[in-house]
CSV table of C-alpha atoms in Angstrom, one decimal:
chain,number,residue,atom,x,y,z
A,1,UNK,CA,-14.0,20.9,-27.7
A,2,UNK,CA,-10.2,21.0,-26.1
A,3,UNK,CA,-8.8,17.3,-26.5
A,4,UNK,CA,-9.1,14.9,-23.7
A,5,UNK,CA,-5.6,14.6,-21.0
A,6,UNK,CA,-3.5,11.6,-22.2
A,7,UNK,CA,-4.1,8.7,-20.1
A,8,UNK,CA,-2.9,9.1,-16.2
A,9,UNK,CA,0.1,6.4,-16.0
A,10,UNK,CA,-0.9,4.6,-13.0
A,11,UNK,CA,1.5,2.8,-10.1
A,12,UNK,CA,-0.6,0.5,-7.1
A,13,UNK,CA,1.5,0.1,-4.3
A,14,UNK,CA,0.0,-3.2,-2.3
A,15,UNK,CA,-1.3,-5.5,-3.9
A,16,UNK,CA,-3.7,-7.6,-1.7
A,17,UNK,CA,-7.4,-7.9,-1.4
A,18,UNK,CA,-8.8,-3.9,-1.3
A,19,UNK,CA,-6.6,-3.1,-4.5
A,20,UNK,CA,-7.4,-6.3,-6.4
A,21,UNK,CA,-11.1,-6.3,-5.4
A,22,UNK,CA,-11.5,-2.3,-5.4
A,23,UNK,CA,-8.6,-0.7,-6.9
A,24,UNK,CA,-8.4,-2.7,-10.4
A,25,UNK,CA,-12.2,-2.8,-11.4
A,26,UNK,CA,-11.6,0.8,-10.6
A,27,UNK,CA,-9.3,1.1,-13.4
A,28,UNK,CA,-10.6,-0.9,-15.9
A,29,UNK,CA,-13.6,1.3,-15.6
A,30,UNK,CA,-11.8,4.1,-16.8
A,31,UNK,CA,-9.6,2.6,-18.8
A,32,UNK,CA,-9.7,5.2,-21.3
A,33,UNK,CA,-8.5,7.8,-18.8
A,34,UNK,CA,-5.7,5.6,-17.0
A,35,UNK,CA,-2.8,3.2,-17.5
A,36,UNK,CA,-1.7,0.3,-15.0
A,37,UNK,CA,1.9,0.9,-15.6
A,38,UNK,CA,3.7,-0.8,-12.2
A,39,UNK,CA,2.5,-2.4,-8.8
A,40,UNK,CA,4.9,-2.9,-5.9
A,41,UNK,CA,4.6,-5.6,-3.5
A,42,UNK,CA,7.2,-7.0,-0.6
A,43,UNK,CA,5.3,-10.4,-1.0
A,44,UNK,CA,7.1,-11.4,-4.6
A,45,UNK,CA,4.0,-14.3,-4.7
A,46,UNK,CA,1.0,-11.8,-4.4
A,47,UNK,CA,2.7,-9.4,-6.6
A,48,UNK,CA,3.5,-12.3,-9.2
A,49,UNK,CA,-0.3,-13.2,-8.6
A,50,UNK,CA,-2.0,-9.8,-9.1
A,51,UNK,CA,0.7,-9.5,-12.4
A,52,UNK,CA,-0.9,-12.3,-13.7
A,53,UNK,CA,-4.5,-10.7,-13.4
A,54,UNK,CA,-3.6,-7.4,-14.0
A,55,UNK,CA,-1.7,-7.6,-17.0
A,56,UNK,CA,2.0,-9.0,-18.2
A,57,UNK,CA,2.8,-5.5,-19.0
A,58,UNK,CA,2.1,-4.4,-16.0
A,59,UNK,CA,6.1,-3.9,-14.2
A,60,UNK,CA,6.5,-5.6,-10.7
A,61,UNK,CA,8.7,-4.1,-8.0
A,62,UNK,CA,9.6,-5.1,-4.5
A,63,UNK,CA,10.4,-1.8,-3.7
A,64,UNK,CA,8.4,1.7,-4.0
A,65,UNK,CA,11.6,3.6,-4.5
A,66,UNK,CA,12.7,1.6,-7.1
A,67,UNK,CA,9.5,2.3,-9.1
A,68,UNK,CA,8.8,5.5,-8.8
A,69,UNK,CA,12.5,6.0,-10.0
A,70,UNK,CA,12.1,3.9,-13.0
A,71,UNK,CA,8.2,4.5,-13.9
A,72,UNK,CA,7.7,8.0,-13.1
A,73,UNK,CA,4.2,7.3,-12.4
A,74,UNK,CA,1.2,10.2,-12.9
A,75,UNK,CA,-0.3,8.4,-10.2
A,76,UNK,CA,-0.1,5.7,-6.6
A,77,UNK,CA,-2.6,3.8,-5.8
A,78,UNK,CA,-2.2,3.3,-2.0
A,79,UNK,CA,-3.7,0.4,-0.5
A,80,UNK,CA,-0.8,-1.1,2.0
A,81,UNK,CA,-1.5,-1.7,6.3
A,82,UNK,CA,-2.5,1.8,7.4
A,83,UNK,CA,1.3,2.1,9.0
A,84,UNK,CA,2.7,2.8,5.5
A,85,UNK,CA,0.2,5.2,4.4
A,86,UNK,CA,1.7,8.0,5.9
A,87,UNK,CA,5.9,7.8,4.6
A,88,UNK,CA,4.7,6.1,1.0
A,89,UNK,CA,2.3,8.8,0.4
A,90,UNK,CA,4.8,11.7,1.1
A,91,UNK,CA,7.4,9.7,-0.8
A,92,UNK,CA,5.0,9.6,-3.9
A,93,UNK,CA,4.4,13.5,-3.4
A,94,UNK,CA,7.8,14.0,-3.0
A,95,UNK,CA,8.1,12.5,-6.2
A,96,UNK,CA,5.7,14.4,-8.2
A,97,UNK,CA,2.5,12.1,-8.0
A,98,UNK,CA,-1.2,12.3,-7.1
A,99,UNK,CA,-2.2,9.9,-4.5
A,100,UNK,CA,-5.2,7.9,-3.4
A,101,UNK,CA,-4.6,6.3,-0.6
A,102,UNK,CA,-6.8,3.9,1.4
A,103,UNK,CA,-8.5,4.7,4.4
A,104,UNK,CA,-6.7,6.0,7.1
A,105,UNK,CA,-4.8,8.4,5.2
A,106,UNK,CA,-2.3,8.7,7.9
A,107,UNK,CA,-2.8,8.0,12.0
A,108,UNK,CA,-2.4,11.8,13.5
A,109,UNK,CA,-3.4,14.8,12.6
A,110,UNK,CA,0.6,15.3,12.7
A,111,UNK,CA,1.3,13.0,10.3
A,112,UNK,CA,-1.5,14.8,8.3
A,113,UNK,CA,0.1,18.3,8.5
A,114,UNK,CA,3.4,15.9,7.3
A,115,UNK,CA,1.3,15.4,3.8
A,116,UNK,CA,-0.1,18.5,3.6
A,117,UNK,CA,3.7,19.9,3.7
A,118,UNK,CA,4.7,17.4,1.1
A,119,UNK,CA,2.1,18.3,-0.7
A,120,UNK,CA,2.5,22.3,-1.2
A,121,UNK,CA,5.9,21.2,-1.6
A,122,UNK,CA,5.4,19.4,-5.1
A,123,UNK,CA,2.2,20.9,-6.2
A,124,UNK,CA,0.5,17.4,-6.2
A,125,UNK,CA,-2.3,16.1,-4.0
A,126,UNK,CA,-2.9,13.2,-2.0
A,127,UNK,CA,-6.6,12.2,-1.4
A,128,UNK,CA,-8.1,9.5,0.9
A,129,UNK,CA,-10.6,6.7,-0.2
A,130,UNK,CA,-14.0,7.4,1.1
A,131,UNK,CA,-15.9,5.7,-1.5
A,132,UNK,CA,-19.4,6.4,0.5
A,133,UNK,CA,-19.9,9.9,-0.6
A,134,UNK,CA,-19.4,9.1,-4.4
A,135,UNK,CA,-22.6,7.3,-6.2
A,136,UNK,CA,-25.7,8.9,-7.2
A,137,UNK,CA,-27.3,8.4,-4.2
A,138,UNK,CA,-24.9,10.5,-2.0
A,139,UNK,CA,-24.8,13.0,-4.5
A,140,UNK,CA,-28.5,13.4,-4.5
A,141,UNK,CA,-28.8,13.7,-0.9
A,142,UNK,CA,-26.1,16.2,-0.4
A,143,UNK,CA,-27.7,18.5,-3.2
A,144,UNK,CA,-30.9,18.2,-1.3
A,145,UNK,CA,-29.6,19.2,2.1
A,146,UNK,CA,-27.1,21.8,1.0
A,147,UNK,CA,-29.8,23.6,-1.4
A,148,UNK,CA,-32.1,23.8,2.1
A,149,UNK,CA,-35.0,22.3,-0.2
A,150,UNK,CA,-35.2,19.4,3.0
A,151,UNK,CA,-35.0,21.9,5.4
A,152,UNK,CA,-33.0,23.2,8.6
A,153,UNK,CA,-30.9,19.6,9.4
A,154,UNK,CA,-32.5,19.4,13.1
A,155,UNK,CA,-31.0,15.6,14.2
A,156,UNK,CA,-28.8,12.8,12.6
A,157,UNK,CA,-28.1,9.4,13.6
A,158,UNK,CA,-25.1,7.7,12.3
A,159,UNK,CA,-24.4,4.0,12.9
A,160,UNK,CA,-21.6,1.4,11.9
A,161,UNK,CA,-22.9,-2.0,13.9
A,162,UNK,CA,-20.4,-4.1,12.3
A,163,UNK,CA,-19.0,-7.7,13.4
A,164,UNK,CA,-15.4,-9.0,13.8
A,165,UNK,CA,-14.1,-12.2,15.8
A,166,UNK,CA,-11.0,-13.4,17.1
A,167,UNK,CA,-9.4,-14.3,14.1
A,168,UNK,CA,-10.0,-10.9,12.3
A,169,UNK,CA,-8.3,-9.5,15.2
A,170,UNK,CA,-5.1,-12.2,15.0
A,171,UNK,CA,-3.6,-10.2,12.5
A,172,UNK,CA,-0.6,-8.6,13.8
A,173,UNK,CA,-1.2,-4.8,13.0
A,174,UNK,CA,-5.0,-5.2,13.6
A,175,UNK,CA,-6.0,-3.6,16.9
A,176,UNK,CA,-3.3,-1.4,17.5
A,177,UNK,CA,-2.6,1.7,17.4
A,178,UNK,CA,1.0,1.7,16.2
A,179,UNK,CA,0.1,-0.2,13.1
A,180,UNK,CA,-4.2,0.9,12.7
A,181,UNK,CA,-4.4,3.8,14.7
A,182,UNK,CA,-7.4,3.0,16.8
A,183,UNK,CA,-10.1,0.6,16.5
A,184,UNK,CA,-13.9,0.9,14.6
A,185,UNK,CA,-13.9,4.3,15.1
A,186,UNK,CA,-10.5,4.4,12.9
A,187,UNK,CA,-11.0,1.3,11.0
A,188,UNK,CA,-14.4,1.1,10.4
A,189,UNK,CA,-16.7,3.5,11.2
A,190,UNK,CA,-14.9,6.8,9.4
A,191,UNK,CA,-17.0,6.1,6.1
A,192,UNK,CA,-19.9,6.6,7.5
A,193,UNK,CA,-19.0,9.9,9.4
A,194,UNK,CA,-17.2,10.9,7.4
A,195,UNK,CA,-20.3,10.5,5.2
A,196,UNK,CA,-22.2,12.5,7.5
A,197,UNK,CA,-19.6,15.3,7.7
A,198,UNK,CA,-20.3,15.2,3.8
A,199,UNK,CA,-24.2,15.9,4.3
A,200,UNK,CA,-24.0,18.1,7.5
A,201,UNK,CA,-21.1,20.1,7.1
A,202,UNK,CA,-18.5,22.0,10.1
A,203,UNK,CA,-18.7,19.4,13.2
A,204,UNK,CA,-18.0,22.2,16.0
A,205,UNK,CA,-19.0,19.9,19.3
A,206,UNK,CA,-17.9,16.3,20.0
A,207,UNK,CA,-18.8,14.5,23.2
A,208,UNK,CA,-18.0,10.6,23.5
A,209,UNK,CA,-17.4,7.4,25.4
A,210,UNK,CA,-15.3,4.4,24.5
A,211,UNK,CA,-14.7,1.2,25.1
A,212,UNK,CA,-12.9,-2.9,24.8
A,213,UNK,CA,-16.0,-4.8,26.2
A,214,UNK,CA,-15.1,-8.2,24.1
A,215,UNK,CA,-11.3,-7.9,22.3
A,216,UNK,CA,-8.2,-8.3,23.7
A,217,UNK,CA,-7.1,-5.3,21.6
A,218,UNK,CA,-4.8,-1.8,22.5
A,219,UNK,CA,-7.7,0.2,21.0
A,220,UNK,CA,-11.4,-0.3,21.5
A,221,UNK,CA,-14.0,-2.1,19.9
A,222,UNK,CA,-16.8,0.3,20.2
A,223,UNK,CA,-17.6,3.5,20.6
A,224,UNK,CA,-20.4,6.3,21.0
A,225,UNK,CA,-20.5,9.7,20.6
A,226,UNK,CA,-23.1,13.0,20.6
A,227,UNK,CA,-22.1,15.8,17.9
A,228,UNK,CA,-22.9,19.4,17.3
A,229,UNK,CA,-22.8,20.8,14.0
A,230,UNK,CA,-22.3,24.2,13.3
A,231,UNK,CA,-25.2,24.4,11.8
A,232,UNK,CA,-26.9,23.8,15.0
A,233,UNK,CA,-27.8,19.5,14.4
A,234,UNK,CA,-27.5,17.0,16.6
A,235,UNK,CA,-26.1,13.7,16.1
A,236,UNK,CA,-25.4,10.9,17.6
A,237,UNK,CA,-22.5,8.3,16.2
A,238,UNK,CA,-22.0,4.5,17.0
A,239,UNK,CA,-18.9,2.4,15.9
A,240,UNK,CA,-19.0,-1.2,17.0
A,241,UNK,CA,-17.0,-4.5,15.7
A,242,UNK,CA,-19.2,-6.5,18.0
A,243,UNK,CA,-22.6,-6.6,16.4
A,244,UNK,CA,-24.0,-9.9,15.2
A,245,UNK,CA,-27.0,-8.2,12.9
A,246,UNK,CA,-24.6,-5.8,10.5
A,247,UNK,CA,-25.5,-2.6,9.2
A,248,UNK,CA,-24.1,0.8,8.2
A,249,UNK,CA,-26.9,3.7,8.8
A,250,UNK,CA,-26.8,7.5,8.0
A,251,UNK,CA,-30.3,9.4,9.0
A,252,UNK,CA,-30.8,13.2,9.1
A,253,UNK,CA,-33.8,14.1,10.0
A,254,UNK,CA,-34.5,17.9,8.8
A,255,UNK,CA,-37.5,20.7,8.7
A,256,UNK,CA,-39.5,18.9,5.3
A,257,UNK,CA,-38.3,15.4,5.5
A,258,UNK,CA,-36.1,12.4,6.6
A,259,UNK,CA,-33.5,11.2,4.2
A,260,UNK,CA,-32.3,7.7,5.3
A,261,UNK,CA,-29.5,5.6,3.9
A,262,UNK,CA,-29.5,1.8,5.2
A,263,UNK,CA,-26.7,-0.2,3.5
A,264,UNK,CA,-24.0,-2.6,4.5
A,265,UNK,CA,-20.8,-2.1,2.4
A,266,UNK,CA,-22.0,0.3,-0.4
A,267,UNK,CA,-25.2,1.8,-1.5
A,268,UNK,CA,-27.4,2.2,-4.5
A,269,UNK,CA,-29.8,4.5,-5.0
A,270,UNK,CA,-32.6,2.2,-4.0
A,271,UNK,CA,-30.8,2.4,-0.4
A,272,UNK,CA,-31.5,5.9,-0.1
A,273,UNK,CA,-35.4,6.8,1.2
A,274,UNK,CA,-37.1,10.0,1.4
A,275,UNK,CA,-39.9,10.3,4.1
A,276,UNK,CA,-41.6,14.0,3.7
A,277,UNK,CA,-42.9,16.1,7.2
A,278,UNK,CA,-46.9,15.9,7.1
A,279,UNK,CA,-47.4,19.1,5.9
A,280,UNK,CA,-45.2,18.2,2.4
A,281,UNK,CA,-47.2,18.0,-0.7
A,282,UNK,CA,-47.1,14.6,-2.7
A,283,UNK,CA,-45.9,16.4,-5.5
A,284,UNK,CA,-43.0,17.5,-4.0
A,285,UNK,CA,-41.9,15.1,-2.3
A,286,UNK,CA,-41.7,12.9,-5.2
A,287,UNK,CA,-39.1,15.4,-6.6
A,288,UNK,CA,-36.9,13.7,-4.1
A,289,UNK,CA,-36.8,10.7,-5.3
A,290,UNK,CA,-33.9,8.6,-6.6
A,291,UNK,CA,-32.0,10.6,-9.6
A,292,UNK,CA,-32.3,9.2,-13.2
A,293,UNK,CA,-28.8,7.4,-12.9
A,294,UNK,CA,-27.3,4.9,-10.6
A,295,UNK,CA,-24.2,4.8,-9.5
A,296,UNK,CA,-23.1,2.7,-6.8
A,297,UNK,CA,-20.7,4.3,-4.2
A,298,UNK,CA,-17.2,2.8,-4.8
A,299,UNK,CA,-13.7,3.2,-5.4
A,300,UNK,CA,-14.5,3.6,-9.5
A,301,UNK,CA,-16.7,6.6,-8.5
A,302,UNK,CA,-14.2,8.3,-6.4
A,303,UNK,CA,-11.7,7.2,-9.3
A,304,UNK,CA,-13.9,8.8,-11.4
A,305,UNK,CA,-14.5,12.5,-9.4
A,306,UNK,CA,-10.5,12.8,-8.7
A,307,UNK,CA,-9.8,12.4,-12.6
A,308,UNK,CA,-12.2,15.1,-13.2
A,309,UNK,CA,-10.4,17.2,-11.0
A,310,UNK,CA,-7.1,16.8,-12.5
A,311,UNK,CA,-8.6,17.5,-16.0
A,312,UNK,CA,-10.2,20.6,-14.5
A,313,UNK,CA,-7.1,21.4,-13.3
A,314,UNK,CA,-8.6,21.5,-9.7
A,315,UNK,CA,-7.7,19.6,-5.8
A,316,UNK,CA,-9.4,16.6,-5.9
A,317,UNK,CA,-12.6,15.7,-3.1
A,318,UNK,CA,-11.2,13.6,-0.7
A,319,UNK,CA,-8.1,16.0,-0.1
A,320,UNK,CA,-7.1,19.2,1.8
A,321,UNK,CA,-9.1,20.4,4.2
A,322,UNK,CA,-12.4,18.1,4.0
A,323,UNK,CA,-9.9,15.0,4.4
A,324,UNK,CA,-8.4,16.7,7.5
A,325,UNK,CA,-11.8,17.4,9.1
A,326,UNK,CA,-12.9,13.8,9.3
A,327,UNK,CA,-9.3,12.6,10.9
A,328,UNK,CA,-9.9,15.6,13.3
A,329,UNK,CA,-12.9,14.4,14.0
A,330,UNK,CA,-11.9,11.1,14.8
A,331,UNK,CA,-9.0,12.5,17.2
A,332,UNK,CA,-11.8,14.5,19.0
A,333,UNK,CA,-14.1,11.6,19.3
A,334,UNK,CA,-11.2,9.6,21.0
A,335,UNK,CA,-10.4,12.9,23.2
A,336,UNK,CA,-13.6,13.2,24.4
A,337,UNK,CA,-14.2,9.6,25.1
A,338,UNK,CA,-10.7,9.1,27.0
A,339,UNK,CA,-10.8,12.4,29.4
A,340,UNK,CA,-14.3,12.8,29.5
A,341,UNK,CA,-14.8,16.2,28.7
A,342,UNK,CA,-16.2,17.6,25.4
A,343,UNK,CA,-13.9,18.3,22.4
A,344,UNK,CA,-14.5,21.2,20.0
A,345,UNK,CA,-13.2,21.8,16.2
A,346,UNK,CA,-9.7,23.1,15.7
A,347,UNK,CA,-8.9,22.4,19.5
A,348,UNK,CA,-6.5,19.7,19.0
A,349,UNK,CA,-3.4,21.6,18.2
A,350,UNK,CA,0.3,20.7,18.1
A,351,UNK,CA,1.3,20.2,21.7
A,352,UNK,CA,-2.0,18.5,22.2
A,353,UNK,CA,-1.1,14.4,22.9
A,354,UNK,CA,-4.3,13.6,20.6
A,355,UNK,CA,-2.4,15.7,17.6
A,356,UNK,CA,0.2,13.5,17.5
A,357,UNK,CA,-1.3,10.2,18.2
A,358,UNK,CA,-5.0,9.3,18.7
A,359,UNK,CA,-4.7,7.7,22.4
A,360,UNK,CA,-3.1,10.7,23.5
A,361,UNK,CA,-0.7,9.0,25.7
A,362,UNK,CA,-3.3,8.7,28.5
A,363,UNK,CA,-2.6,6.0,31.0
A,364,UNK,CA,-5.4,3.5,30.2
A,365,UNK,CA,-5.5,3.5,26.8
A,366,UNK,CA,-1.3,4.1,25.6
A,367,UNK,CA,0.0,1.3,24.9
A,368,UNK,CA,2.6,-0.5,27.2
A,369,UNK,CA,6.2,-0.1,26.7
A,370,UNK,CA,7.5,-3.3,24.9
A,371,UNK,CA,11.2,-4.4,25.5
């Protein structure tokens, strides 16, 4: 057998509550495929802090210039306010890394285009944490519906009825769209479409409404919107901060069977159930059935799949194209729900106010000039 790749020399850049809680159990998972070389941090304190958990030889900078000049890092750990994502993850390109960034990768599907310049430009890739397709469980299910043994996918439901007070909302970048982008359908909602996108496939049809019922927010605090997929399904997807009983739903119903995922945060195979059509045989159906092994959806799976990728010498899931589809998707959903009129893949094009921002400048949903 060839010899395993060296470790992957490893940089975080942010180290607050996603990295420490999702980021560094990541990497002490595979430990024997990475290295924690450096983590940057403006906050000297935190940085101090997450030193002291990480590891003493772990090299602390204030500034990501200054480390990837000095480290030289393999690869950046993204997990900063969703502002930065888009200039630190060019910058690491730029410099020769691989990134995984956090959730959203960037706000516009211009700033996208921005990374996917940066990255032709060094040969390295930049993929986006969407830890809900990795596990066993999500695995299983897409290898069920892509290899038609389900069915035709007929109808989908996909629901993020999440909860978020006052306080939540009282930090400064929260709510608004310089600084997050958009609301649940940016900040809380994408797994689980994006998740769906992951099962279904091509979106081609997007039709929506939005709205700020509770939150004194620029962007809204729930939305709703009714999908075609190319291959002919019907969904329908709910984002909501403002739901007191919490839950994150995926349901496709197809031609043999229902495949249902209840969960809140992450699943486990014992999440996913299987409910064959009438006409199924028992036999059968029980082939459906949770897989031998059970992996949770989180960031050490996707951790996992990108470091496979670069030893295959392949783009990593999360990236290119797939990544793009599931930020288009969430411009269209704001397009459609802000004019009113349906939205269809590949529409939103530069010169398109929803390419280079996702209110789209429109007059009740921009926000207000500040002096």
């Amino acid at each position: 057998m060839p010899p395993r790749p060296a470790r992957r020399r490893v940089a975080v850049v942010g180290t607050g509550a996603i990295v420490t809680g999702g980021h560094l159990p990541a990497l002490r998972a595979h430990a024997d495929r990475t290295e924690l070389v450096a983590a940057v941090d403006v906050d000297g304190a935190r940085l101090d802090a997450f030193r002291t958990e990480a590891g003493a030889d772990v090299a602390g900078y204030t500034s990501m210039g200054d480390m990837l000049d000095a480290v030289r890092p393999d690869l950046v750990l993204i997990g900063t306010p969703p502002s930065l994502h888009r200039e630190q993850t060019v910058t690491a390109l730029k410099a020769g890394a691989w990134v995984l960034c956090e959730k959203p990768l960037c706000l516009s599907l211009a700033e996208y285009d921005d990374i996917a310049a940066a990255e032709e430009a060094s040969g390295a890739y930049a993929s986006v944490i969407f830890q809900h397709r990795y596990g066993s469980g999500a695995v299983h299910a897409r290898d069920l519906i892509a290899s038609g043994e389900l069915g035709a996918p007929l109808v989908a439901h996909c629901q993020t009825t999440w909860h978020r007070d006052a306080a939540y909302y009282a930090v400064p970048w929260r709510g608004r769209w310089s600084t997050e982008g958009g609301g649940p359908t940016m900040g809380h909602g994408i797994h689980q479409y994006d998740l769906l996108l992951h099962l279904l496939g091509p979106w081609a049809e997007v039709r929506a409404m939005a709205s700020r019922l509770v939150h004194d927010t620029e962007s809204e605090d729930v939305s709703t919107a009714l999908v075609r997929f190319e291959n002919g399904a019907l969904a329908t997807v709910v984002n909501s901060v403002l739901s007191p009983d919490e839950v994150s739903r995926v349901r496709v119903d197809c031609a043999e069977a229902t495949v249902e995922l209840t969960h809140l945060y992450g699943h486990r195979n014992d999440d996913w159930t299987y409910t064959p059509a009438r006409h199924v045989a028992p036999e059968r159906a029980a082939a459906w059935r949770t897989p031998a092994a059970d992996v949770p959806s989180s960031h050490t799976a996707q951790l996992g799949a990108l470091l496979d990728a670069w030893d295959a010498g392949a783009r990593p899931p999360g990236s290119g194209t797939e990544a793009r589809a599931t930020l288009e998707f969430a411009a269209a959903l704001y397009k459609a729900a802000f004019t009113g009129q349906p939205v269809h893949a590949g529409e939103i094009a530069p010169g398109d106010p929803f390419y280079t921002a996702m209110h789209g400048d429109h007059p009740d949903w921009a926000p207000e000039e500040r002096a």
